[in-house]
Amino acid sequence: KPLLLKIAPDLTQEQLDDIISLAFEMKLSGLVATNTTIDRSMLSPAGTQKSETIGMGGLSGKPVQQRSSEVLSYLSKNTNREIPIIASGGIFTGEDAAEKFSKGAALVQVWTGFVYEGPAIAKKICTYLAR
C-alpha cells in the first residue's frame, strides 16, 4: 500500500537527511513537505501574544510558507527527485503553487488556503497554472 510521510518544517538538516535515508530504505511512496510549525519567530509581537493566549499548537499557512519551501527544495535536491514530494504549507495562490512546483514538488496540497478561500481556490490555482 502507498505510504506518504508528512514531515515537520522544524527539523534540522541532519534530521532531514535521516528522513531521506529512511524514505529510500523503506521505499516510501512519497514525502509531504511540510506539516505545521511550532516556531513562533516569524510572528509579529501581537501574533506572538495571541498565540501565547490560545496556547501552543502548530501554525499553518503563511507562517510556514517560507520554511516549507526551504524543506521542499532540500528534499528535492537531496533525493534527486527520485521520491515524489507533495508540497504543503502556505499555498494560497497559483503563484504559490507554481513556486512549490519550481522547487521540486510533484503535487501540492492546499489546506489552510482552502479554509480561508473556500473551494474556489482550486479553480484559481489551476487557472493560473494552465496559463
C-alpha atoms as a printed R data frame, in Angstrom:
    type eleno elety resid chain resno       x      y       z
1   ATOM     1    CA   LYS     A     1   0.000  0.000   0.000
2   ATOM     2    CA   PRO     A     2   1.260  3.517  -0.732
3   ATOM     3    CA   LEU     A     3   2.673  5.329   2.277
4   ATOM     4    CA   LEU     A     4   3.488  9.035   2.431
5   ATOM     5    CA   LEU     A     5   5.393 10.574   5.314
6   ATOM     6    CA   LYS     A     6   4.421 14.143   6.245
7   ATOM     7    CA   ILE     A     7   7.252 15.923   7.978
8   ATOM     8    CA   ALA     A     8   7.571 18.989  10.160
9   ATOM     9    CA   PRO     A     9   9.275 22.138   8.927
10  ATOM    10    CA   ASP     A    10  11.128 22.421  12.226
11  ATOM    11    CA   LEU     A    11  13.582 19.607  11.517
12  ATOM    12    CA   THR     A    12  17.330 20.103  11.298
13  ATOM    13    CA   GLN     A    13  19.335 19.301   8.195
14  ATOM    14    CA   GLU     A    14  20.616 16.154   9.926
15  ATOM    15    CA   GLN     A    15  17.059 15.046  10.668
16  ATOM    16    CA   LEU     A    16  16.042 15.707   7.057
17  ATOM    17    CA   ASP     A    17  18.981 13.590   5.902
18  ATOM    18    CA   ASP     A    18  17.791 10.786   8.198
19  ATOM    19    CA   ILE     A    19  14.311 11.031   6.681
20  ATOM    20    CA   ILE     A    20  15.734 10.874   3.170
21  ATOM    21    CA   SER     A    21  17.692  7.736   4.076
22  ATOM    22    CA   LEU     A    22  14.625  6.213   5.690
23  ATOM    23    CA   ALA     A    23  12.454  7.075   2.690
24  ATOM    24    CA   PHE     A    24  14.794  5.207   0.357
25  ATOM    25    CA   GLU     A    25  15.324  2.302   2.758
26  ATOM    26    CA   MET     A    26  11.607  1.826   3.412
27  ATOM    27    CA   LYS     A    27  10.663  2.570  -0.211
28  ATOM    28    CA   LEU     A    28   8.167  5.193   0.861
29  ATOM    29    CA   SER     A    29   5.760  6.272  -1.854
30  ATOM    30    CA   GLY     A    30   6.458  9.928  -1.172
31  ATOM    31    CA   LEU     A    31   7.093 12.704   1.294
32  ATOM    32    CA   VAL     A    32   4.856 15.611   2.253
33  ATOM    33    CA   ALA     A    33   6.744 18.815   2.951
34  ATOM    34    CA   THR     A    34   5.545 20.119   5.387
35  ATOM    35    CA   ASN     A    35   3.195 19.873   8.295
36  ATOM    36    CA   THR     A    36   2.584 22.710  10.784
37  ATOM    37    CA   THR     A    37   5.327 24.533  12.666
38  ATOM    38    CA   ILE     A    38   5.763 25.225  16.363
39  ATOM    39    CA   ASP     A    39   8.223 28.049  15.577
40  ATOM    40    CA   ARG     A    40   6.833 31.460  16.529
41  ATOM    41    CA   SER     A    41   9.807 33.589  15.430
42  ATOM    42    CA   MET     A    42   8.097 34.892  12.278
43  ATOM    43    CA   LEU     A    43   5.046 36.238  14.134
44  ATOM    44    CA   SER     A    44   4.524 39.893  14.952
45  ATOM    45    CA   PRO     A    45   4.524 40.806  18.653
46  ATOM    46    CA   ALA     A    46   0.705 40.862  18.553
47  ATOM    47    CA   GLY     A    47   0.660 37.442  16.883
48  ATOM    48    CA   THR     A    48   3.061 36.041  19.434
49  ATOM    49    CA   GLN     A    49   0.928 37.401  22.270
50  ATOM    50    CA   LYS     A    50  -2.220 35.936  20.714
51  ATOM    51    CA   SER     A    51  -0.571 32.520  20.260
52  ATOM    52    CA   GLU     A    52   0.520 32.570  23.900
53  ATOM    53    CA   THR     A    53  -3.068 33.336  24.899
54  ATOM    54    CA   ILE     A    54  -4.581 30.465  22.928
55  ATOM    55    CA   GLY     A    55  -1.746 28.081  23.713
56  ATOM    56    CA   MET     A    56   0.768 26.034  21.794
57  ATOM    57    CA   GLY     A    57  -0.120 24.275  18.635
58  ATOM    58    CA   GLY     A    58   1.025 24.084  15.077
59  ATOM    59    CA   LEU     A    59   0.914 27.136  12.845
60  ATOM    60    CA   SER     A    60  -0.029 26.661   9.218
61  ATOM    61    CA   GLY     A    61  -0.448 28.896   6.196
62  ATOM    62    CA   LYS     A    62   1.706 31.991   5.737
63  ATOM    63    CA   PRO     A    63   3.812 31.459   8.885
64  ATOM    64    CA   VAL     A    64   5.112 28.150   7.498
65  ATOM    65    CA   GLN     A    65   5.304 29.121   3.815
66  ATOM    66    CA   GLN     A    66   8.987 30.073   3.562
67  ATOM    67    CA   ARG     A    67  10.341 27.262   5.711
68  ATOM    68    CA   SER     A    68   8.143 24.746   3.922
69  ATOM    69    CA   SER     A    69   9.654 25.844   0.606
70  ATOM    70    CA   GLU     A    70  13.170 25.548   2.035
71  ATOM    71    CA   VAL     A    71  12.494 21.995   3.223
72  ATOM    72    CA   LEU     A    72  10.895 21.137  -0.124
73  ATOM    73    CA   SER     A    73  13.958 22.385  -2.011
74  ATOM    74    CA   TYR     A    74  16.312 20.481   0.259
75  ATOM    75    CA   LEU     A    75  14.385 17.238  -0.050
76  ATOM    76    CA   SER     A    76  14.010 17.554  -3.798
77  ATOM    77    CA   LYS     A    77  17.706 18.226  -4.314
78  ATOM    78    CA   ASN     A    78  18.893 15.507  -1.949
79  ATOM    79    CA   THR     A    79  16.563 12.807  -3.262
80  ATOM    80    CA   ASN     A    80  17.463 13.672  -6.867
81  ATOM    81    CA   ARG     A    81  13.691 13.907  -7.350
82  ATOM    82    CA   GLU     A    82  13.539 10.113  -7.095
83  ATOM    83    CA   ILE     A    83  10.861 10.273  -4.405
84  ATOM    84    CA   PRO     A    84   7.685 12.270  -5.131
85  ATOM    85    CA   ILE     A    85   7.272 15.217  -2.808
86  ATOM    86    CA   ILE     A    86   3.904 16.760  -2.101
87  ATOM    87    CA   ALA     A    87   4.247 20.418  -1.170
88  ATOM    88    CA   SER     A    88   2.091 21.697   1.639
89  ATOM    89    CA   GLY     A    89   2.420 24.908   3.574
90  ATOM    90    CA   GLY     A    90   1.339 28.394   2.664
91  ATOM    91    CA   ILE     A    91  -0.311 27.733  -0.680
92  ATOM    92    CA   PHE     A    92  -2.941 30.412  -1.265
93  ATOM    93    CA   THR     A    93  -2.485 31.361  -4.928
94  ATOM    94    CA   GLY     A    94  -1.434 29.997  -8.274
95  ATOM    95    CA   GLU     A    95   1.852 31.804  -7.791
96  ATOM    96    CA   ASP     A    96   2.392 29.961  -4.502
97  ATOM    97    CA   ALA     A    97   1.690 26.615  -6.183
98  ATOM    98    CA   ALA     A    98   3.974 27.453  -9.122
99  ATOM    99    CA   GLU     A    99   6.762 28.310  -6.691
100 ATOM   100    CA   LYS     A   100   6.368 24.925  -4.986
101 ATOM   101    CA   PHE     A   101   6.492 23.145  -8.357
102 ATOM   102    CA   SER     A   102   9.629 25.094  -9.275
103 ATOM   103    CA   LYS     A   103  11.270 23.845  -6.083
104 ATOM   104    CA   GLY     A   104  10.573 20.204  -6.934
105 ATOM   105    CA   ALA     A   105   7.029 19.399  -5.846
106 ATOM   106    CA   ALA     A   106   5.269 16.613  -7.728
107 ATOM   107    CA   LEU     A   107   1.906 17.689  -6.281
108 ATOM   108    CA   VAL     A   108   0.609 20.389  -3.966
109 ATOM   109    CA   GLN     A   109  -1.742 20.063  -1.028
110 ATOM   110    CA   VAL     A   110  -3.899 23.073  -0.229
111 ATOM   111    CA   TRP     A   111  -5.069 23.135   3.348
112 ATOM   112    CA   THR     A   112  -5.135 26.488   5.152
113 ATOM   113    CA   GLY     A   113  -5.701 28.306   1.864
114 ATOM   114    CA   PHE     A   114  -8.794 26.194   1.362
115 ATOM   115    CA   VAL     A   115 -10.093 27.218   4.795
116 ATOM   116    CA   TYR     A   116  -9.667 30.926   4.004
117 ATOM   117    CA   GLU     A   117 -10.511 30.924   0.292
118 ATOM   118    CA   GLY     A   118 -13.077 28.124   0.053
119 ATOM   119    CA   PRO     A   119 -13.435 25.580  -2.748
120 ATOM   120    CA   ALA     A   120 -12.879 28.187  -5.478
121 ATOM   121    CA   ILE     A   121  -9.191 28.212  -4.559
122 ATOM   122    CA   ALA     A   122  -8.678 25.035  -6.580
123 ATOM   123    CA   LYS     A   123 -10.062 26.654  -9.728
124 ATOM   124    CA   LYS     A   124  -7.998 29.806  -9.198
125 ATOM   125    CA   ILE     A   125  -4.791 27.807  -8.765
126 ATOM   126    CA   CYS     A   126  -5.499 25.537 -11.736
127 ATOM   127    CA   THR     A   127  -6.397 28.512 -13.950
128 ATOM   128    CA   TYR     A   128  -3.142 30.213 -13.058
129 ATOM   129    CA   LEU     A   129  -1.074 27.082 -13.643
130 ATOM   130    CA   ALA     A   130  -2.761 26.397 -17.008
131 ATOM   131    CA   ARG     A   131  -1.643 29.765 -18.431
